[in-house]
Structure formats: structure tokens, C-alpha cells
Amino acid sequence: MVVEIWETVGNAAYLLCLGLLGLSTLWFILLNYIAAEIHHPLDYYSNELRTKPHFFILVILIIGGIIAGANRTNQISLFVETVPELAIAVYTQGFCLIFTALFQVSAATALTMAAMYSLMAISTIIVVMIPTPNISRPGWAYSSIFLVFDTLWVCWARTGVMRHLNRDNGKKLVPIGAEKLFEVWSWVAMRLNPALIIITNLAYLMVYQLDQGRYGLAFFVTYSVVACLMVVGCSYEYRTGTEVE
């Protein structure tokens, strides 16, 4: 029962990511190649992908190649069936990154983000799954480790960049405007990853307790999940309402 639930959630998260990628691609083509010039986005990645179509084709080939190759070799279904909890973490974070980039910056940024995240996620999954936890559901541990690794990687990269720019008075590492993608990635890793770790682990624990027939503990965990969601939502609304433009 537990495995089937998380397999369903993992497949749903994967399909949501595919749908968002399709929407981002169509939105980019519509705004940059069909709409009037006055409606063209002016951010760095939109300009690059619009004026250099081979970059757009390269991004699509990277994303499409990874998806097609994984499906052709049944790696997607095997991944979700074997470690559904890890699949949920990977696809949920990918969805958050693409969604945030799409609505805060542009479709071109979202597509570039998807290509970069796909490569990063594959390498991180390989590293995360090197040890084999001596537990019945190793995917549970893998999911948390994956999110922690991503957060630590972002912290390390951000610290290095800030030191390079401020302490060492170095030149910018990317062209002006390109930093928006990394700002979105940093925001998701620092703000959403801790919430994802807490909420997913509480959800896994809740379903496990239900499967074991411990309904009192399951009710307590359910209450904790709802409380965490409310606290996160209220904190975000409070911060949004107190920020000064």
C-alpha cells in the first residue's frame, strides 16, 4: 500500500514536470517567434535564445534527449518503482524551479533552468545512491539527502561567488542579467527545500503509521503536516507584506 501511494505521487510529479516543460516551450515560441516585437521579453535568456535559435535548439535537445533516453531505457518507471520517495523529491524540486523561473523571469529562463537542473539532478542522484541504508524504504532517506545536498551545493556556490565579487573584488562570473537564473535557484533551495524536507518526511511518516494501523500517531502526524503548511504560508505572506520595494 505504502509503495503504491508514493509511486502514484511520483508519477504524478513527473507528469506535472512534463506539462510545465511543454507549457514553457509553447510560451517561449509564442512570445518570441510569433507575437509582435513589443511583447518580446527582454531578459538575458530570452534575448539569447531568441536571437540565437541554435541555443534554443540545444536546450530543447538536452531536455528532450534526457527524457527520451530515460523513457526508452525504462529508467523513469524503474526509478519511480524502486525509490519513489527520491523521485518525488527530484520532480517536486524540478517543478518548483521551473515554475518559479517561468513566472518570476521568463519561459527562456525556465527552459534553461530545466536543462541545467536535469544534468545536476542526474549527477546528484548517482552520488546520493552510493550508500545503501539498512532500512526497509531507502528512498525515504535518499529523498532527504538529495534535498540537503542541493541546498549545501547552492550555499557553497553562493558563498564562493559572494567572496569572489566582494572580498576579492573579482569580475562578474556571468554576463549581466544571467544571474537571475541562479537567484531563482538560490531562492528555491534556501526557502523551499527546508519546507520540502519537513513536509515530505512528515507525509511519509503519516502514511507509514496508517499502514501499520497506528491511527493515533497518524492523526498527530497529519496535524503536524497541516500546521507546517500553515506556518510556511503565513511566514511567506508576512514577509511579502513587509518587504519594501
CSV table of N, CA, C and O in Angstrom, one decimal, residues 62-157:
chain,number,residue,atom,x,y,z
A,62,ILE,N,18.9,18.9,-25.2
A,62,ILE,CA,19.3,18.4,-23.9
A,62,ILE,C,18.2,17.9,-23.1
A,62,ILE,O,18.2,16.7,-22.6
A,63,ILE,N,17.1,18.7,-22.9
A,63,ILE,CA,15.9,18.2,-22.1
A,63,ILE,C,15.3,17.0,-22.8
A,63,ILE,O,15.0,16.0,-22.2
A,64,GLY,N,15.0,17.2,-24.1
A,64,GLY,CA,14.3,16.1,-24.8
A,64,GLY,C,15.1,14.8,-24.9
A,64,GLY,O,14.6,13.7,-24.8
A,65,GLY,N,16.5,15.0,-25.0
A,65,GLY,CA,17.3,13.8,-25.1
A,65,GLY,C,17.4,13.0,-23.8
A,65,GLY,O,17.3,11.8,-23.8
A,66,ILE,N,17.4,13.8,-22.7
A,66,ILE,CA,17.4,13.1,-21.4
A,66,ILE,C,16.1,12.4,-21.1
A,66,ILE,O,16.1,11.2,-20.7
A,67,ILE,N,15.0,13.1,-21.4
A,67,ILE,CA,13.7,12.5,-21.2
A,67,ILE,C,13.5,11.3,-22.1
A,67,ILE,O,13.0,10.2,-21.7
A,68,ALA,N,13.8,11.4,-23.4
A,68,ALA,CA,13.6,10.3,-24.4
A,68,ALA,C,14.5,9.1,-24.0
A,68,ALA,O,14.0,8.0,-24.1
A,69,GLY,N,15.8,9.4,-23.7
A,69,GLY,CA,16.7,8.3,-23.3
A,69,GLY,C,16.2,7.6,-22.1
A,69,GLY,O,16.3,6.3,-22.0
A,70,ALA,N,15.7,8.4,-21.1
A,70,ALA,CA,15.3,7.7,-19.8
A,70,ALA,C,14.0,6.9,-20.0
A,70,ALA,O,13.9,5.8,-19.5
A,71,ASN,N,13.1,7.3,-20.9
A,71,ASN,CA,11.9,6.6,-21.2
A,71,ASN,C,12.2,5.4,-22.1
A,71,ASN,O,11.6,4.3,-21.9
A,72,ARG,N,13.1,5.6,-23.0
A,72,ARG,CA,13.5,4.5,-23.9
A,72,ARG,C,14.1,3.3,-23.2
A,72,ARG,O,13.8,2.1,-23.5
A,73,THR,N,14.9,3.6,-22.2
A,73,THR,CA,15.5,2.5,-21.4
A,73,THR,C,14.7,2.1,-20.1
A,73,THR,O,15.2,1.4,-19.3
A,74,ASN,N,13.5,2.7,-20.0
A,74,ASN,CA,12.6,2.4,-18.9
A,74,ASN,C,13.2,2.9,-17.6
A,74,ASN,O,12.8,2.3,-16.5
A,75,GLN,N,14.1,3.8,-17.6
A,75,GLN,CA,14.7,4.3,-16.4
A,75,GLN,C,13.7,5.1,-15.5
A,75,GLN,O,13.8,5.1,-14.3
A,76,ILE,N,12.8,5.8,-16.2
A,76,ILE,CA,11.8,6.6,-15.4
A,76,ILE,C,10.9,5.7,-14.6
A,76,ILE,O,10.8,5.9,-13.3
A,77,SER,N,10.4,4.7,-15.2
A,77,SER,CA,9.5,3.8,-14.5
A,77,SER,C,10.2,3.0,-13.4
A,77,SER,O,9.8,2.8,-12.3
A,78,LEU,N,11.5,2.6,-13.7
A,78,LEU,CA,12.3,1.8,-12.8
A,78,LEU,C,12.7,2.7,-11.6
A,78,LEU,O,12.6,2.3,-10.4
A,79,PHE,N,13.0,4.0,-11.9
A,79,PHE,CA,13.3,5.0,-10.8
A,79,PHE,C,12.2,5.2,-9.9
A,79,PHE,O,12.3,5.1,-8.6
A,80,VAL,N,11.0,5.4,-10.4
A,80,VAL,CA,9.8,5.6,-9.6
A,80,VAL,C,9.4,4.4,-8.8
A,80,VAL,O,9.0,4.5,-7.6
A,81,GLU,N,9.5,3.2,-9.4
A,81,GLU,CA,9.1,2.0,-8.7
A,81,GLU,C,10.1,1.6,-7.6
A,81,GLU,O,9.7,1.1,-6.6
A,82,THR,N,11.4,1.9,-7.9
A,82,THR,CA,12.4,1.4,-6.9
A,82,THR,C,12.5,2.4,-5.7
A,82,THR,O,12.5,2.0,-4.5
A,83,VAL,N,12.7,3.7,-6.0
A,83,VAL,CA,12.8,4.7,-4.9
A,83,VAL,C,11.8,5.9,-5.2
A,83,VAL,O,12.2,7.0,-5.6
A,84,PRO,N,10.5,5.6,-5.0
A,84,PRO,CA,9.5,6.6,-5.3
A,84,PRO,C,9.7,7.9,-4.5
A,84,PRO,O,9.4,9.0,-5.0
A,85,GLU,N,10.2,7.8,-3.3
A,85,GLU,CA,10.3,8.9,-2.4
A,85,GLU,C,11.4,9.9,-3.0
A,85,GLU,O,11.3,11.1,-3.0
A,86,LEU,N,12.5,9.3,-3.5
A,86,LEU,CA,13.5,10.1,-4.1
A,86,LEU,C,13.0,10.7,-5.4
A,86,LEU,O,13.3,11.9,-5.7
A,87,ALA,N,12.2,10.0,-6.2
A,87,ALA,CA,11.6,10.5,-7.4
A,87,ALA,C,10.7,11.7,-7.1
A,87,ALA,O,10.7,12.7,-7.8
A,88,ILE,N,10.0,11.6,-6.0
A,88,ILE,CA,9.1,12.7,-5.6
A,88,ILE,C,9.9,14.0,-5.3
A,88,ILE,O,9.6,15.1,-5.7
A,89,ALA,N,11.0,13.8,-4.6
A,89,ALA,CA,11.9,14.9,-4.2
A,89,ALA,C,12.5,15.6,-5.5
A,89,ALA,O,12.5,16.8,-5.6
A,90,VAL,N,13.0,14.7,-6.4
A,90,VAL,CA,13.6,15.2,-7.6
A,90,VAL,C,12.6,16.0,-8.5
A,90,VAL,O,12.9,17.1,-8.9
A,91,TYR,N,11.5,15.4,-8.7
A,91,TYR,CA,10.5,16.0,-9.6
A,91,TYR,C,9.8,17.2,-9.0
A,91,TYR,O,9.5,18.2,-9.6
A,92,THR,N,9.6,17.2,-7.6
A,92,THR,CA,9.0,18.3,-7.0
A,92,THR,C,9.9,19.5,-7.0
A,92,THR,O,9.4,20.6,-7.3
A,93,GLN,N,11.2,19.3,-6.7
A,93,GLN,CA,12.1,20.4,-6.7
A,93,GLN,C,12.2,21.0,-8.2
A,93,GLN,O,12.3,22.2,-8.4
A,94,GLY,N,12.3,20.1,-9.1
A,94,GLY,CA,12.4,20.5,-10.5
A,94,GLY,C,11.1,21.3,-10.9
A,94,GLY,O,11.3,22.4,-11.6
A,95,PHE,N,10.0,20.9,-10.5
A,95,PHE,CA,8.8,21.6,-10.8
A,95,PHE,C,8.8,23.0,-10.1
A,95,PHE,O,8.5,24.0,-10.8
A,96,CYS,N,9.3,23.1,-8.9
A,96,CYS,CA,9.4,24.4,-8.2
A,96,CYS,C,10.3,25.3,-8.9
A,96,CYS,O,10.1,26.5,-9.0
A,97,LEU,N,11.5,24.8,-9.3
A,97,LEU,CA,12.5,25.6,-10.0
A,97,LEU,C,11.9,26.2,-11.3
A,97,LEU,O,12.0,27.4,-11.6
A,98,ILE,N,11.3,25.3,-12.1
A,98,ILE,CA,10.8,25.7,-13.5
A,98,ILE,C,9.7,26.7,-13.3
A,98,ILE,O,9.6,27.7,-14.0
A,99,PHE,N,8.8,26.4,-12.4
A,99,PHE,CA,7.6,27.2,-12.1
A,99,PHE,C,8.0,28.6,-11.7
A,99,PHE,O,7.5,29.6,-12.2
A,100,THR,N,9.0,28.7,-10.7
A,100,THR,CA,9.4,30.0,-10.2
A,100,THR,C,10.1,30.8,-11.3
A,100,THR,O,9.9,32.0,-11.5
A,101,ALA,N,11.0,30.1,-12.1
A,101,ALA,CA,11.7,30.8,-13.2
A,101,ALA,C,10.7,31.3,-14.2
A,101,ALA,O,10.8,32.4,-14.8
A,102,LEU,N,9.7,30.5,-14.5
A,102,LEU,CA,8.7,30.8,-15.6
A,102,LEU,C,7.9,32.1,-15.2
A,102,LEU,O,7.7,33.0,-16.0
A,103,PHE,N,7.5,32.2,-13.9
A,103,PHE,CA,6.6,33.2,-13.6
A,103,PHE,C,7.3,34.4,-12.9
A,103,PHE,O,6.7,35.5,-12.8
A,104,GLN,N,8.6,34.2,-12.5
A,104,GLN,CA,9.3,35.4,-12.0
A,104,GLN,C,10.2,36.0,-13.0
A,104,GLN,O,10.6,37.2,-12.9
A,105,VAL,N,10.7,35.2,-14.0
A,105,VAL,CA,11.6,35.8,-15.0
A,105,VAL,C,11.0,35.6,-16.4
A,105,VAL,O,10.4,36.5,-17.0
A,106,SER,N,11.1,34.4,-17.0
A,106,SER,CA,10.6,34.2,-18.4
A,106,SER,C,10.6,32.7,-18.7
A,106,SER,O,11.2,31.9,-18.0
A,107,ALA,N,10.0,32.4,-19.8
A,107,ALA,CA,10.0,31.0,-20.3
A,107,ALA,C,11.4,30.5,-20.7
A,107,ALA,O,11.7,29.3,-20.5
A,108,ALA,N,12.2,31.4,-21.3
A,108,ALA,CA,13.5,31.0,-21.7
A,108,ALA,C,14.4,30.7,-20.5
A,108,ALA,O,15.1,29.7,-20.5
A,109,THR,N,14.2,31.4,-19.4
A,109,THR,CA,14.9,31.1,-18.2
A,109,THR,C,14.5,29.8,-17.6
A,109,THR,O,15.3,29.0,-17.1
A,110,ALA,N,13.2,29.5,-17.7
A,110,ALA,CA,12.6,28.3,-17.2
A,110,ALA,C,13.2,27.1,-18.0
A,110,ALA,O,13.6,26.1,-17.4
A,111,LEU,N,13.3,27.2,-19.3
A,111,LEU,CA,13.9,26.1,-20.1
A,111,LEU,C,15.3,25.9,-19.8
A,111,LEU,O,15.8,24.8,-19.7
A,112,THR,N,16.1,27.0,-19.7
A,112,THR,CA,17.5,26.9,-19.4
A,112,THR,C,17.7,26.3,-18.0
A,112,THR,O,18.6,25.4,-17.8
A,113,MET,N,16.8,26.7,-17.1
A,113,MET,CA,16.9,26.1,-15.7
A,113,MET,C,16.6,24.6,-15.8
A,113,MET,O,17.3,23.8,-15.1
A,114,ALA,N,15.6,24.2,-16.6
A,114,ALA,CA,15.3,22.8,-16.7
A,114,ALA,C,16.5,22.0,-17.2
A,114,ALA,O,16.8,20.9,-16.7
A,115,ALA,N,17.2,22.5,-18.2
A,115,ALA,CA,18.3,21.8,-18.8
A,115,ALA,C,19.4,21.7,-17.8
A,115,ALA,O,20.0,20.6,-17.6
A,116,MET,N,19.7,22.7,-17.1
A,116,MET,CA,20.8,22.7,-16.0
A,116,MET,C,20.4,21.8,-14.9
A,116,MET,O,21.2,21.0,-14.4
A,117,TYR,N,19.2,21.9,-14.4
A,117,TYR,CA,18.7,21.0,-13.3
A,117,TYR,C,18.7,19.6,-13.7
A,117,TYR,O,19.1,18.7,-12.8
A,118,SER,N,18.4,19.2,-14.9
A,118,SER,CA,18.4,17.8,-15.3
A,118,SER,C,19.8,17.2,-15.2
A,118,SER,O,19.9,16.1,-14.7
A,119,LEU,N,20.8,17.9,-15.7
A,119,LEU,CA,22.1,17.4,-15.6
A,119,LEU,C,22.6,17.3,-14.1
A,119,LEU,O,23.2,16.4,-13.7
A,120,MET,N,22.3,18.4,-13.3
A,120,MET,CA,22.7,18.4,-11.9
A,120,MET,C,22.0,17.3,-11.1
A,120,MET,O,22.6,16.6,-10.3
A,121,ALA,N,20.7,17.1,-11.4
A,121,ALA,CA,19.9,16.1,-10.7
A,121,ALA,C,20.4,14.7,-10.9
A,121,ALA,O,20.5,13.9,-10.0
A,122,ILE,N,20.8,14.4,-12.2
A,122,ILE,CA,21.3,13.1,-12.5
A,122,ILE,C,22.6,12.8,-11.8
A,122,ILE,O,22.7,11.7,-11.2
A,123,SER,N,23.5,13.7,-11.8
A,123,SER,CA,24.8,13.5,-11.1
A,123,SER,C,24.6,13.4,-9.6
A,123,SER,O,25.2,12.6,-8.9
A,124,THR,N,23.6,14.2,-9.0
A,124,THR,CA,23.4,14.1,-7.6
A,124,THR,C,22.7,12.8,-7.2
A,124,THR,O,23.1,12.2,-6.1
A,125,ILE,N,21.8,12.3,-8.0
A,125,ILE,CA,21.2,11.0,-7.7
A,125,ILE,C,22.2,9.9,-7.7
A,125,ILE,O,22.2,9.0,-6.8
A,126,ILE,N,23.2,9.9,-8.6
A,126,ILE,CA,24.2,8.9,-8.6
A,126,ILE,C,25.0,8.9,-7.3
A,126,ILE,O,25.3,7.9,-6.7
A,127,VAL,N,25.4,10.1,-6.9
A,127,VAL,CA,26.2,10.3,-5.6
A,127,VAL,C,25.3,9.9,-4.4
A,127,VAL,O,25.8,9.1,-3.6
A,128,VAL,N,24.1,10.3,-4.4
A,128,VAL,CA,23.2,10.0,-3.2
A,128,VAL,C,23.0,8.5,-3.0
A,128,VAL,O,22.9,8.0,-1.9
A,129,MET,N,22.9,7.8,-4.2
A,129,MET,CA,22.5,6.4,-4.1
A,129,MET,C,23.7,5.5,-3.9
A,129,MET,O,23.6,4.3,-4.0
A,130,ILE,N,24.9,6.1,-3.7
A,130,ILE,CA,26.1,5.2,-3.5
A,130,ILE,C,26.0,4.4,-2.2
A,130,ILE,O,26.1,3.2,-2.2
A,131,PRO,N,25.6,5.0,-1.1
A,131,PRO,CA,25.4,4.2,0.1
A,131,PRO,C,24.1,3.5,0.1
A,131,PRO,O,23.1,4.0,-0.6
A,132,THR,N,23.9,2.4,0.8
A,132,THR,CA,22.7,1.7,0.9
A,132,THR,C,22.2,1.6,2.3
A,132,THR,O,22.7,0.8,3.1
A,133,PRO,N,21.3,2.5,2.7
A,133,PRO,CA,20.8,2.5,4.1
A,133,PRO,C,20.1,1.2,4.5
A,133,PRO,O,19.4,0.6,3.7
A,134,ASN,N,20.4,0.7,5.7
A,134,ASN,CA,19.8,-0.6,6.1
A,134,ASN,C,18.4,-0.4,6.7
A,134,ASN,O,18.2,-0.6,7.9
A,135,ILE,N,17.5,0.1,5.8
A,135,ILE,CA,16.1,0.3,6.2
A,135,ILE,C,15.2,-0.2,5.1
A,135,ILE,O,15.7,-0.5,4.0
A,136,SER,N,14.0,-0.4,5.5
A,136,SER,CA,13.0,-1.0,4.5
A,136,SER,C,12.7,-0.1,3.3
A,136,SER,O,12.5,-0.6,2.2
A,137,ARG,N,12.7,1.2,3.5
A,137,ARG,CA,12.4,2.1,2.5
A,137,ARG,C,13.6,3.1,2.3
A,137,ARG,O,13.6,4.2,2.8
A,138,PRO,N,14.7,2.7,1.6
A,138,PRO,CA,15.8,3.6,1.4
A,138,PRO,C,15.5,4.9,0.7
A,138,PRO,O,16.2,5.9,0.9
A,139,GLY,N,14.5,4.9,-0.1
A,139,GLY,CA,14.1,6.1,-0.9
A,139,GLY,C,13.7,7.2,0.1
A,139,GLY,O,13.9,8.4,-0.3
A,140,TRP,N,13.2,6.8,1.2
A,140,TRP,CA,12.9,7.8,2.3
A,140,TRP,C,14.1,8.6,2.6
A,140,TRP,O,14.1,9.9,2.7
A,141,ALA,N,15.2,7.9,2.9
A,141,ALA,CA,16.5,8.6,3.3
A,141,ALA,C,17.1,9.3,2.1
A,141,ALA,O,17.6,10.4,2.2
A,142,TYR,N,17.0,8.7,0.9
A,142,TYR,CA,17.6,9.3,-0.3
A,142,TYR,C,16.9,10.6,-0.6
A,142,TYR,O,17.6,11.6,-1.0
A,143,SER,N,15.6,10.7,-0.4
A,143,SER,CA,14.9,12.0,-0.8
A,143,SER,C,15.4,13.1,0.1
A,143,SER,O,15.7,14.2,-0.4
A,144,SER,N,15.6,12.9,1.4
A,144,SER,CA,16.1,14.0,2.3
A,144,SER,C,17.5,14.3,1.9
A,144,SER,O,17.9,15.5,1.9
A,145,ILE,N,18.4,13.3,1.7
A,145,ILE,CA,19.8,13.5,1.4
A,145,ILE,C,19.9,14.3,0.1
A,145,ILE,O,20.7,15.2,0.0
A,146,PHE,N,19.0,14.0,-0.9
A,146,PHE,CA,19.1,14.8,-2.2
A,146,PHE,C,18.8,16.2,-2.0
A,146,PHE,O,19.5,17.1,-2.5
A,147,LEU,N,17.8,16.6,-1.2
A,147,LEU,CA,17.4,17.9,-1.0
A,147,LEU,C,18.5,18.7,-0.1
A,147,LEU,O,18.8,19.8,-0.4
A,148,VAL,N,19.0,18.0,0.8
A,148,VAL,CA,20.1,18.5,1.6
A,148,VAL,C,21.3,18.8,0.8
A,148,VAL,O,22.0,19.9,0.9
A,149,PHE,N,21.7,17.9,-0.1
A,149,PHE,CA,22.8,18.0,-1.0
A,149,PHE,C,22.7,19.2,-1.9
A,149,PHE,O,23.6,20.0,-2.1
A,150,ASP,N,21.5,19.4,-2.4
A,150,ASP,CA,21.2,20.5,-3.3
A,150,ASP,C,21.3,21.8,-2.6
A,150,ASP,O,21.9,22.8,-3.1
A,151,THR,N,20.8,21.9,-1.4
A,151,THR,CA,20.9,23.1,-0.5
A,151,THR,C,22.3,23.4,-0.2
A,151,THR,O,22.7,24.6,-0.3
A,152,LEU,N,23.1,22.4,0.2
A,152,LEU,CA,24.5,22.6,0.5
A,152,LEU,C,25.3,23.1,-0.7
A,152,LEU,O,26.2,24.0,-0.6
A,153,TRP,N,25.0,22.5,-1.9
A,153,TRP,CA,25.7,22.9,-3.1
A,153,TRP,C,25.4,24.4,-3.4
A,153,TRP,O,26.3,25.1,-3.8
A,154,VAL,N,24.1,24.8,-3.3
A,154,VAL,CA,23.8,26.2,-3.5
A,154,VAL,C,24.5,27.1,-2.5
A,154,VAL,O,25.0,28.2,-2.9
A,155,CYS,N,24.5,26.7,-1.3
A,155,CYS,CA,25.2,27.5,-0.2
A,155,CYS,C,26.7,27.7,-0.6
A,155,CYS,O,27.2,28.8,-0.5
A,156,TRP,N,27.3,26.6,-0.9
A,156,TRP,CA,28.7,26.6,-1.3
A,156,TRP,C,29.0,27.5,-2.5
A,156,TRP,O,29.9,28.3,-2.5
A,157,ALA,N,28.1,27.4,-3.5
A,157,ALA,CA,28.3,28.2,-4.7
A,157,ALA,C,28.1,29.6,-4.4
A,157,ALA,O,28.8,30.5,-4.9
